[in-house]
Short mmCIF file of C-alpha atoms in Angstrom, two decimals:
data_model
loop_
_atom_site.label_atom_id
_atom_site.label_comp_id
_atom_site.label_asym_id
_atom_site.label_seq_id
_atom_site.Cartn_x
_atom_site.Cartn_y
_atom_site.Cartn_z
CA UNK A 162 25.18 48.29 -2.07
CA UNK A 163 22.70 47.85 -4.91
CA UNK A 164 20.50 44.77 -5.15
CA UNK A 165 22.18 43.84 -8.45
CA UNK A 166 25.65 43.94 -6.96
CA UNK A 167 24.42 42.00 -3.90
CA UNK A 168 22.98 39.32 -6.17
CA UNK A 169 26.16 39.14 -8.25
CA UNK A 170 28.21 38.91 -5.07
CA UNK A 171 26.01 36.03 -3.87
CA UNK A 172 26.36 34.23 -7.20
CA UNK A 173 30.16 34.60 -7.08
CA UNK A 174 30.16 32.76 -3.75
CA UNK A 175 28.47 29.74 -5.33
CA UNK A 176 30.24 27.12 -7.37
CA UNK A 177 28.79 26.34 -10.82
CA UNK A 178 27.37 23.11 -9.39
CA UNK A 179 25.71 25.02 -6.55
CA UNK A 180 24.26 27.58 -8.95
CA UNK A 181 22.87 24.76 -11.09
CA UNK A 182 21.32 23.19 -7.98
CA UNK A 183 19.65 26.50 -7.05
CA UNK A 184 18.31 26.83 -10.59
CA UNK A 185 16.86 23.31 -10.47
CA UNK A 186 15.13 24.04 -7.15
CA UNK A 187 13.57 27.16 -8.68
CA UNK A 188 12.42 25.19 -11.71
CA UNK A 189 10.86 22.48 -9.50
CA UNK A 190 9.07 25.16 -7.47
CA UNK A 191 7.65 26.75 -10.62
CA UNK A 192 6.49 23.36 -11.91
CA UNK A 193 4.80 22.71 -8.55
CA UNK A 194 2.97 26.05 -8.70
CA UNK A 195 1.81 25.36 -12.27
CA UNK A 196 0.54 21.91 -11.29
CA UNK A 197 -1.41 23.39 -8.39
CA UNK A 198 -2.98 25.93 -10.74
CA UNK A 199 -4.02 23.13 -13.10
CA UNK A 200 -5.17 20.62 -10.48
CA UNK A 201 -7.02 22.70 -7.91
CA UNK A 202 -9.76 24.01 -10.21
CA UNK A 203 -10.53 20.40 -11.22
CA UNK A 204 -11.51 19.44 -7.68
CA UNK A 205 -13.66 22.24 -6.30
CA UNK A 206 -15.61 22.57 -3.11
CA UNK A 207 -19.37 22.43 -3.50
CA UNK A 208 -21.41 25.63 -3.82
CA UNK A 209 -24.76 24.80 -2.23
CA UNK A 210 -28.22 26.01 -3.14
CA UNK A 211 -30.63 26.71 -0.21
CA UNK A 212 -32.38 23.33 -0.47
CA UNK A 213 -29.08 21.47 -0.72
CA UNK A 214 -27.73 23.41 2.26
CA UNK A 215 -30.83 22.49 4.29
CA UNK A 216 -30.38 18.86 3.25
CA UNK A 217 -26.72 18.92 4.17
CA UNK A 218 -27.59 20.18 7.65
CA UNK A 219 -30.33 17.59 8.09
CA UNK A 220 -33.08 20.21 8.40
CA UNK A 221 -36.20 18.38 7.18
CA UNK A 222 -38.51 21.30 8.01
CA UNK A 223 -36.41 23.66 5.91
CA UNK A 224 -36.37 21.16 3.06
CA UNK A 225 -40.16 20.88 3.24
CA UNK A 226 -40.42 24.66 3.24
CA UNK A 227 -38.26 24.88 0.11
CA UNK A 228 -40.37 22.24 -1.62
CA UNK A 229 -43.58 24.02 -0.59
CA UNK A 230 -42.24 27.18 -2.20
CA UNK A 231 -41.94 25.32 -5.48
CA UNK A 232 -38.22 24.60 -5.51
CA UNK A 233 -37.46 21.81 -7.99
CA UNK A 234 -36.69 18.60 -6.06
CA UNK A 235 -34.04 17.83 -8.68
CA UNK A 236 -32.38 21.22 -8.59
CA UNK A 237 -28.65 20.70 -8.97
CA UNK A 238 -25.39 22.55 -8.55
CA UNK A 239 -23.08 23.16 -11.50
CA UNK A 240 -21.42 19.85 -10.54
CA UNK A 241 -24.74 18.07 -10.94
CA UNK A 242 -25.22 17.46 -7.22
CA UNK A 243 -28.87 17.12 -6.19
CA UNK A 244 -30.53 17.26 -2.76
CA UNK A 245 -31.00 13.47 -2.87
CA UNK A 246 -27.30 12.96 -3.52
CA UNK A 247 -26.40 15.00 -0.44
CA UNK A 248 -29.06 13.30 1.70
CA UNK A 249 -27.65 9.93 0.65
CA UNK A 250 -24.08 11.01 1.31
CA UNK A 251 -24.87 12.48 4.74
CA UNK A 252 -27.17 9.67 5.87
CA UNK A 253 -30.31 11.78 6.28
CA UNK A 254 -32.79 8.98 5.63
CA UNK A 255 -35.92 10.99 6.46
CA UNK A 256 -34.95 13.69 3.99
CA UNK A 257 -33.98 11.15 1.33
CA UNK A 258 -37.39 9.47 1.68
CA UNK A 259 -39.17 12.82 1.45
CA UNK A 260 -37.23 13.82 -1.66
CA UNK A 261 -37.99 10.49 -3.34
CA UNK A 262 -41.68 10.89 -2.49
CA UNK A 263 -41.54 14.25 -4.24
CA UNK A 264 -40.08 12.75 -7.40
CA UNK A 265 -36.32 12.98 -6.88
CA UNK A 266 -34.32 11.25 -9.62
CA UNK A 267 -32.65 8.27 -7.95
CA UNK A 268 -30.30 7.84 -10.92
CA UNK A 269 -29.04 11.40 -11.31
CA UNK A 270 -25.26 11.50 -11.73
CA UNK A 271 -22.81 14.21 -10.79
CA UNK A 272 -21.24 15.92 -13.80
CA UNK A 273 -18.01 17.28 -12.35
CA UNK A 274 -15.61 15.93 -9.76
CA UNK A 275 -15.73 17.81 -6.46
CA UNK A 276 -14.34 17.62 -2.94
CA UNK A 277 -16.68 17.05 -0.02
CA UNK A 278 -15.12 16.90 3.47
CA UNK A 279 -12.48 14.12 3.28
CA UNK A 280 -13.89 12.57 0.14
CA UNK A 281 -13.50 13.19 -3.58
CA UNK A 282 -16.64 12.43 -5.59
CA UNK A 283 -16.07 11.61 -9.23
CA UNK A 284 -18.03 12.30 -12.38
CA UNK A 285 -20.79 9.72 -12.83
CA UNK A 286 -21.24 9.00 -9.12
CA UNK A 287 -24.89 8.38 -8.14
CA UNK A 288 -26.86 8.75 -4.93
CA UNK A 289 -26.61 4.98 -4.43
CA UNK A 290 -22.82 5.09 -4.69
CA UNK A 291 -22.74 8.04 -2.30
CA UNK A 292 -24.83 6.20 0.29
CA UNK A 293 -22.70 3.07 -0.01
CA UNK A 294 -19.45 5.04 0.29
CA UNK A 295 -20.54 6.21 3.75
CA UNK A 296 -22.06 2.88 4.83
CA UNK A 297 -25.60 4.26 4.90
CA UNK A 298 -27.07 0.81 4.33
CA UNK A 299 -30.73 1.63 4.91
CA UNK A 300 -30.65 4.51 2.44
CA UNK A 301 -28.88 2.32 -0.10
CA UNK A 302 -31.56 -0.35 0.22
CA UNK A 303 -34.29 2.26 -0.13
CA UNK A 304 -32.69 3.66 -3.28
CA UNK A 305 -32.43 0.18 -4.79
CA UNK A 306 -36.10 -0.46 -4.00
CA UNK A 307 -36.94 2.80 -5.75
CA UNK A 308 -35.15 1.79 -8.93
CA UNK A 309 -31.57 2.94 -8.47
CA UNK A 310 -29.35 1.50 -11.21
CA UNK A 311 -27.15 -1.20 -9.65
CA UNK A 312 -25.04 -1.29 -12.82
CA UNK A 313 -24.20 2.42 -12.80
CA UNK A 314 -20.53 3.21 -13.45
CA UNK A 315 -18.62 6.38 -12.60
CA UNK A 316 -15.85 7.82 -14.76
CA UNK A 317 -13.27 5.54 -13.12
CA UNK A 318 -15.32 2.39 -13.58
CA UNK A 319 -16.41 2.13 -9.95
CA UNK A 320 -19.81 0.50 -9.45
CA UNK A 321 -22.18 0.27 -6.49
CA UNK A 322 -21.02 -3.33 -6.00
CA UNK A 323 -17.34 -2.35 -5.96
CA UNK A 324 -18.03 0.21 -3.24
CA UNK A 325 -20.35 -2.04 -1.25
CA UNK A 326 -17.95 -4.99 -1.35
CA UNK A 327 -15.32 -2.97 0.49
CA UNK A 328 -17.46 -1.01 2.91
CA UNK A 329 -20.86 -2.57 3.54
CA UNK A 330 -22.38 -5.70 5.04
CA UNK A 331 -23.13 -8.72 2.91
CA UNK A 332 -26.89 -8.07 2.90
CA UNK A 333 -26.34 -5.08 0.58
CA UNK A 334 -23.88 -7.01 -1.57
CA UNK A 335 -26.43 -9.81 -1.87
CA UNK A 336 -29.19 -7.41 -2.96
CA UNK A 337 -26.95 -5.80 -5.57
CA UNK A 338 -26.01 -9.20 -7.01
CA UNK A 339 -29.65 -10.31 -7.04
CA UNK A 340 -30.55 -7.12 -8.92
CA UNK A 341 -28.02 -7.93 -11.63
CA UNK A 342 -24.78 -6.20 -10.60
CA UNK A 343 -21.76 -7.48 -12.54
CA UNK A 344 -19.48 -9.32 -10.09
CA UNK A 345 -16.56 -9.09 -12.52
CA UNK A 346 -16.77 -5.43 -13.51
CA UNK A 347 -13.33 -3.79 -13.39
CA UNK A 348 -11.95 -0.37 -12.60
CA UNK A 349 -11.16 1.44 -15.86
CA UNK A 350 -8.78 4.14 -14.66
CA UNK A 351 -6.45 4.31 -11.67
CA UNK A 352 -7.58 6.83 -9.07
CA UNK A 353 -7.26 7.62 -5.37
CA UNK A 354 -9.80 6.96 -2.65
CA UNK A 355 -9.01 8.60 0.70
CA UNK A 356 -5.32 8.70 -0.10
CA UNK A 357 -5.02 5.09 -1.24
CA UNK A 358 -4.62 4.03 -4.89
CA UNK A 359 -7.35 2.07 -6.65
CA UNK A 360 -5.74 0.34 -9.60
CA UNK A 361 -6.96 -0.20 -13.14
CA UNK A 362 -8.39 -3.71 -13.42
CA UNK A 363 -9.38 -3.98 -9.76
CA UNK A 364 -12.57 -5.95 -9.04
CA UNK A 365 -15.19 -6.01 -6.30
CA UNK A 366 -13.53 -9.18 -4.96
CA UNK A 367 -10.22 -7.36 -4.56
CA UNK A 368 -11.99 -4.44 -2.90
CA UNK A 369 -13.61 -6.78 -0.38
CA UNK A 370 -10.33 -8.52 0.41
CA UNK A 371 -8.40 -5.27 0.88
CA UNK A 372 -10.72 -4.29 3.71
CA UNK A 373 -10.97 -7.86 5.02
CA UNK A 374 -14.67 -8.14 4.20
CA UNK A 375 -14.36 -11.91 3.82
CA UNK A 376 -18.10 -12.60 3.95
CA UNK A 377 -18.53 -10.28 0.97
CA UNK A 378 -15.61 -11.95 -0.80
CA UNK A 379 -17.10 -15.41 -0.30
CA UNK A 380 -20.48 -14.20 -1.56
CA UNK A 381 -18.89 -12.73 -4.68
CA UNK A 382 -16.97 -15.94 -5.39
CA UNK A 383 -20.14 -17.98 -4.89
CA UNK A 384 -21.76 -15.85 -7.60
CA UNK A 385 -18.97 -16.21 -10.13
CA UNK A 386 -16.31 -13.66 -9.21
CA UNK A 387 -13.06 -14.50 -11.02
CA UNK A 388 -10.41 -15.38 -8.40
CA UNK A 389 -7.68 -15.13 -11.06
CA UNK A 390 -8.52 -11.61 -12.26
CA UNK A 391 -5.55 -9.22 -12.14
CA UNK A 392 -5.07 -5.49 -11.94
CA UNK A 393 -2.96 -3.87 -14.64
CA UNK A 394 0.02 -4.11 -12.27
CA UNK A 395 -0.49 -7.83 -11.67
CA UNK A 396 -2.17 -7.65 -8.27
CA UNK A 397 -4.68 -10.45 -7.74
CA UNK A 398 -6.95 -11.61 -4.94
CA UNK A 399 -4.44 -14.13 -3.58
CA UNK A 400 -1.75 -11.47 -3.20
CA UNK A 401 -4.11 -9.25 -1.23
CA UNK A 402 -5.05 -12.09 1.12
CA UNK A 403 -1.35 -12.94 1.52
CA UNK A 404 -0.39 -9.35 2.30
CA UNK A 405 -3.16 -9.26 4.92
CA UNK A 406 -1.82 -12.46 6.49
CA UNK A 407 -5.24 -14.05 5.97
CA UNK A 408 -4.52 -17.78 5.84
CA UNK A 409 -8.14 -19.05 5.73
CA UNK A 410 -8.95 -16.80 2.77
CA UNK A 411 -5.77 -17.84 0.99
CA UNK A 412 -6.69 -21.50 1.40
CA UNK A 413 -10.16 -20.75 0.07
CA UNK A 414 -8.82 -18.85 -2.95
CA UNK A 415 -6.34 -21.62 -3.73
CA UNK A 416 -9.15 -24.16 -3.56
CA UNK A 417 -11.03 -22.05 -6.13
CA UNK A 418 -8.13 -22.00 -8.56
CA UNK A 419 -6.08 -18.93 -7.61
CA UNK A 420 -2.57 -19.01 -9.12
CA UNK A 421 0.25 -18.92 -6.52
CA UNK A 422 2.85 -18.13 -9.21
CA UNK A 423 1.39 -14.80 -10.35
CA UNK A 424 3.89 -11.93 -10.20
CA UNK A 425 3.49 -8.17 -9.98
CA UNK A 426 4.33 -6.40 -13.22
CA UNK A 427 4.80 -3.01 -11.57
CA UNK A 428 5.69 -1.63 -8.16
CA UNK A 429 2.48 -0.85 -6.29
CA UNK A 430 0.69 -0.87 -2.95
CA UNK A 431 -1.12 -4.18 -2.52
CA UNK A 432 -2.68 -3.18 0.80
CA UNK A 433 -2.65 0.18 2.57
CA UNK A 434 0.79 1.24 3.71
CA UNK A 435 2.59 -1.79 2.31
CA UNK A 436 4.50 -1.21 -0.93
CA UNK A 437 5.36 -4.21 -3.09
CA UNK A 438 7.98 -4.46 -5.80
CA UNK A 439 7.78 -5.57 -9.41
CA UNK A 440 8.13 -9.34 -9.53
CA UNK A 441 6.60 -9.81 -6.09
CA UNK A 442 4.53 -12.94 -5.46
CA UNK A 443 1.91 -14.03 -2.96
CA UNK A 444 4.59 -15.98 -1.09
CA UNK A 445 6.73 -12.87 -0.68
CA UNK A 446 3.78 -10.99 0.75
CA UNK A 447 2.88 -13.81 3.13
CA UNK A 448 6.54 -14.03 4.21
CA UNK A 449 6.67 -10.28 4.75
CA UNK A 450 3.48 -10.46 6.81
CA UNK A 451 4.93 -13.32 8.88
CA UNK A 452 1.97 -15.62 8.32
CA UNK A 453 3.54 -19.06 8.77
CA UNK A 454 0.36 -20.94 7.85
CA UNK A 455 -0.03 -18.99 4.62
CA UNK A 456 3.63 -19.47 3.73
CA UNK A 457 3.32 -23.21 4.29
CA UNK A 458 0.12 -23.43 2.23
CA UNK A 459 1.59 -21.43 -0.65
CA UNK A 460 4.74 -23.56 -0.76
CA UNK A 461 2.56 -26.66 -0.77
CA UNK A 462 0.58 -25.16 -3.66
CA UNK A 463 3.74 -24.72 -5.71
CA UNK A 464 5.03 -21.24 -4.91
CA UNK A 465 8.70 -20.66 -5.76
CA UNK A 466 10.68 -20.10 -2.54
CA UNK A 467 13.48 -18.49 -4.56
CA UNK A 468 11.37 -16.17 -6.71
CA UNK A 469 12.90 -12.70 -6.94
CA UNK A 470 11.57 -9.20 -7.42
CA UNK A 471 13.08 -6.84 -9.97
CA UNK A 472 15.56 -5.68 -7.33
CA UNK A 473 16.40 -9.23 -6.24
CA UNK A 474 14.39 -9.54 -3.04
CA UNK A 475 13.49 -13.12 -2.19
CA UNK A 476 10.89 -14.31 0.32
CA UNK A 477 13.79 -15.18 2.65
CA UNK A 478 15.34 -11.72 2.48
CA UNK A 479 11.93 -10.16 3.18
CA UNK A 480 11.27 -12.44 6.17
CA UNK A 481 14.80 -12.01 7.55
CA UNK A 482 14.52 -8.22 7.49
CA UNK A 483 11.06 -8.27 9.11
CA UNK A 484 12.11 -10.60 11.99
CA UNK A 485 9.88 -13.50 10.96
CA UNK A 486 11.97 -16.38 12.37
CA UNK A 487 9.43 -19.18 11.90
CA UNK A 488 8.87 -18.12 8.31
CA UNK A 489 12.64 -18.03 7.75
CA UNK A 490 12.90 -21.59 9.05
CA UNK A 491 10.13 -22.91 6.79
CA UNK A 492 11.62 -21.19 3.74
CA UNK A 493 15.09 -22.59 4.39
CA UNK A 494 13.68 -26.06 5.05
CA UNK A 495 12.03 -25.86 1.64
CA UNK A 496 15.14 -24.88 -0.26
CA UNK A 497 15.40 -21.10 0.02
CA UNK A 498 18.88 -19.85 -0.91
CA UNK A 499 20.52 -18.51 2.26
CA UNK A 500 23.15 -16.70 0.17
CA UNK A 501 20.86 -15.00 -2.35
CA UNK A 502 21.72 -11.36 -3.08
CA UNK A 503 19.65 -8.34 -4.04
CA UNK A 504 20.47 -7.05 -7.52
CA UNK A 505 19.36 -3.42 -7.10
CA UNK A 506 19.26 -1.04 -4.12
CA UNK A 507 15.88 -0.24 -2.58
CA UNK A 508 14.31 1.34 0.48
CA UNK A 509 12.14 -0.13 3.21
CA UNK A 510 10.64 2.91 4.86
CA UNK A 511 13.65 5.09 5.70
CA UNK A 512 16.05 2.13 5.59
CA UNK A 513 18.34 1.92 2.55
CA UNK A 514 19.11 -1.63 1.46
CA UNK A 515 22.15 -1.90 -0.79
CA UNK A 516 22.65 -3.94 -3.92
CA UNK A 517 24.20 -7.27 -2.98
CA UNK A 518 22.43 -7.59 0.38
CA UNK A 519 22.05 -11.19 1.57
CA UNK A 520 19.47 -12.60 4.00
CA UNK A 521 22.16 -12.54 6.72
CA UNK A 522 23.02 -8.92 5.98
CA UNK A 523 19.33 -7.99 6.04
CA UNK A 524 18.82 -9.65 9.43
CA UNK A 525 22.03 -8.09 10.80
CA UNK A 526 21.21 -4.55 9.73
CA UNK A 527 17.77 -4.95 11.35
CA UNK A 528 19.17 -6.43 14.57
CA UNK A 529 17.50 -9.84 14.51
CA UNK A 530 19.92 -12.06 16.43
CA UNK A 531 17.89 -15.28 16.38
CA UNK A 532 17.59 -15.12 12.60
CA UNK A 533 21.29 -14.30 12.22
CA UNK A 534 22.19 -17.37 14.27
CA UNK A 535 19.82 -19.64 12.33
CA UNK A 536 21.04 -18.43 8.94
CA UNK A 537 24.68 -19.01 9.89
CA UNK A 538 23.81 -22.51 11.11
CA UNK A 539 22.08 -23.04 7.76
CA UNK A 540 25.17 -22.16 5.75
CA UNK A 541 24.96 -18.40 5.25
CA UNK A 542 28.29 -16.76 4.43
CA UNK A 543 29.12 -14.73 7.53
CA UNK A 544 31.52 -12.50 5.59
CA UNK A 545 29.39 -11.81 2.52
CA UNK A 546 29.64 -8.16 1.44
CA UNK A 547 27.14 -5.99 -0.35
CA UNK A 548 28.20 -3.80 -3.28
CA UNK A 549 29.29 -1.07 -0.85
CA UNK A 550 31.69 -3.53 0.75
CA UNK A 551 29.61 -3.81 3.92
CA UNK A 552 29.40 -7.18 5.64
CA UNK A 553 27.05 -8.33 8.39
CA UNK A 554 29.41 -7.31 11.20
CA UNK A 555 29.84 -3.81 9.84
CA UNK A 556 26.07 -3.38 9.45
CA UNK A 557 25.35 -4.61 12.99
CA UNK A 558 28.16 -2.51 14.49
CA UNK A 559 27.00 0.59 12.65
CA UNK A 560 23.56 0.26 14.27
CA UNK A 561 24.78 -0.77 17.72
CA UNK A 562 23.27 -4.25 17.63
CA UNK A 563 25.64 -5.77 20.16
CA UNK A 564 24.08 -9.23 20.43
CA UNK A 565 24.13 -9.61 16.65
CA UNK A 566 27.77 -8.50 16.57
CA UNK A 567 28.59 -11.04 19.29
CA UNK A 568 26.95 -13.88 17.35
CA UNK A 569 28.79 -12.89 14.17
CA UNK A 570 32.18 -12.68 15.89
CA UNK A 571 31.61 -16.03 17.60
CA UNK A 572 31.02 -17.46 14.13
CA UNK A 573 34.27 -16.19 12.62
CA UNK A 574 33.21 -12.87 11.17
CA UNK A 575 36.21 -11.00 9.75
CA UNK A 576 37.00 -8.33 12.35
CA UNK A 577 39.61 -6.75 10.06
CA UNK A 578 37.34 -6.33 7.02
CA UNK A 579 37.61 -2.86 5.48
CA UNK A 580 34.68 -1.05 3.83
CA UNK A 581 35.73 2.06 1.88
CA UNK A 582 38.52 2.66 4.35
CA UNK A 583 36.37 1.91 7.40
CA UNK A 584 36.09 -1.19 9.55
CA UNK A 585 33.42 -2.61 11.84
CA UNK A 586 35.50 -1.22 14.71
CA UNK A 587 35.26 2.28 13.21
CA UNK A 588 31.49 1.83 12.83
CA UNK A 589 31.13 0.73 16.46
CA UNK A 590 33.16 3.71 17.70
CA UNK A 591 31.08 6.10 15.61
CA UNK A 592 27.91 4.51 16.98
CA UNK A 593 29.29 4.85 20.51
CA UNK A 594 28.69 1.22 21.45
CA UNK A 595 31.70 0.38 23.62
CA UNK A 596 30.52 -3.19 24.15
CA UNK A 597 30.91 -3.87 20.43
CA UNK A 598 34.21 -1.97 20.42
CA UNK A 599 35.51 -4.26 23.17
CA UNK A 600 34.20 -7.36 21.37
CA UNK A 601 35.99 -6.46 18.15
CA UNK A 602 39.22 -5.38 19.85
CA UNK A 603 39.30 -8.63 21.85
CA UNK A 604 38.65 -10.66 18.71
CA UNK A 605 41.40 -8.81 16.85
CA UNK A 606 43.83 -9.39 19.69
CA UNK A 607 43.07 -13.11 19.75
CA UNK A 608 43.43 -13.36 15.97
CA UNK A 609 46.81 -11.60 16.07
CA UNK A 610 48.04 -13.81 18.91
CA UNK A 611 46.88 -16.88 17.01
CA UNK A 612 48.89 -15.79 13.95
CA UNK A 613 52.03 -15.42 16.07
CA UNK A 614 51.62 -18.95 17.35
#
């Protein structure tokens, strides 16, 4: 059989919808290949000259030999990388000192972005920035003493102070500030650093707080850092402290005028590995982190316990899903709506949360019995359904959370409720949890007997 006839035979076996799906997959693959062709040349690996290679390997004798042979101490690659830049990046202090003694330019900047090991170095990066990015404090101090520009800015807007605030001890931050570094300089363009986003508008204070460098944060604030500054997506210093569960820093920021009512204007990652939704507040992040002291302080400062994200998440829904019982209690005691509903579907990790999910549903689908019991005692509707028709009992039965199912049934959950033709009993059978099956069947039997009476 010819290849053409084989291909036609294959196509005849596919429905039009399937053929369209195959075509879309092919198109996506081609787009991916084109993007790789465009992106990869923009981030090249470094081609080293002999003196740069010797510097990279920490071979001072070889570097001296190159210099003795008349090699220019400021010789650079096509990316603009000099021996001093590499010495600063690798932490070879003896070589860095030797290069400076021989007239190395401490303010030379790289001209093209390039990849080095696990790090991407951007256009405009200096030797000082390179040293700070790898926590080579002594080299950084030496470069500053030799006239390195503390106000240098790379193409993204990153400064030595921004880098130092996140990664280095406060002695370096102090020196940079004393030398005139701008404590309120902001990132100009969003970029990635080691796989994590750095947002437009971010400040050195935010950088310090993200990595929990609180001494650096306090030093920056003492020298005029704006505690109310926001990234383009609305992230501010208070949100970062809240997401970290850092109550002392939150109290400090509030005392300096941080606004507890600020909301995110876009979905983003406030701290590593923790996505936050548009409309999110510091209170939501503190509730999600389970920091009871921070939650209490933020409520006292005026945070709205019923604030909602774009998809309708409230602090109570977030805390209920994450098994933060004490936070749930404080929120409810301060007026949180126990029957609030999400207004759009969303995902938490691999978990799909439907539109119309209530705090009770969130706790039930996550298997948090203590929270389920407390919410019911606080007036939560035990039979509330999401937009898929799923109630708390169905969600608990579907996951095999027997203790949650028991609590719900004991509190008059509807054991006959039907979701798209399925019941909680069907869900329990599919899950294979015979304890829940028995619970539901017993409850049904009692309900039917009660009706007869």
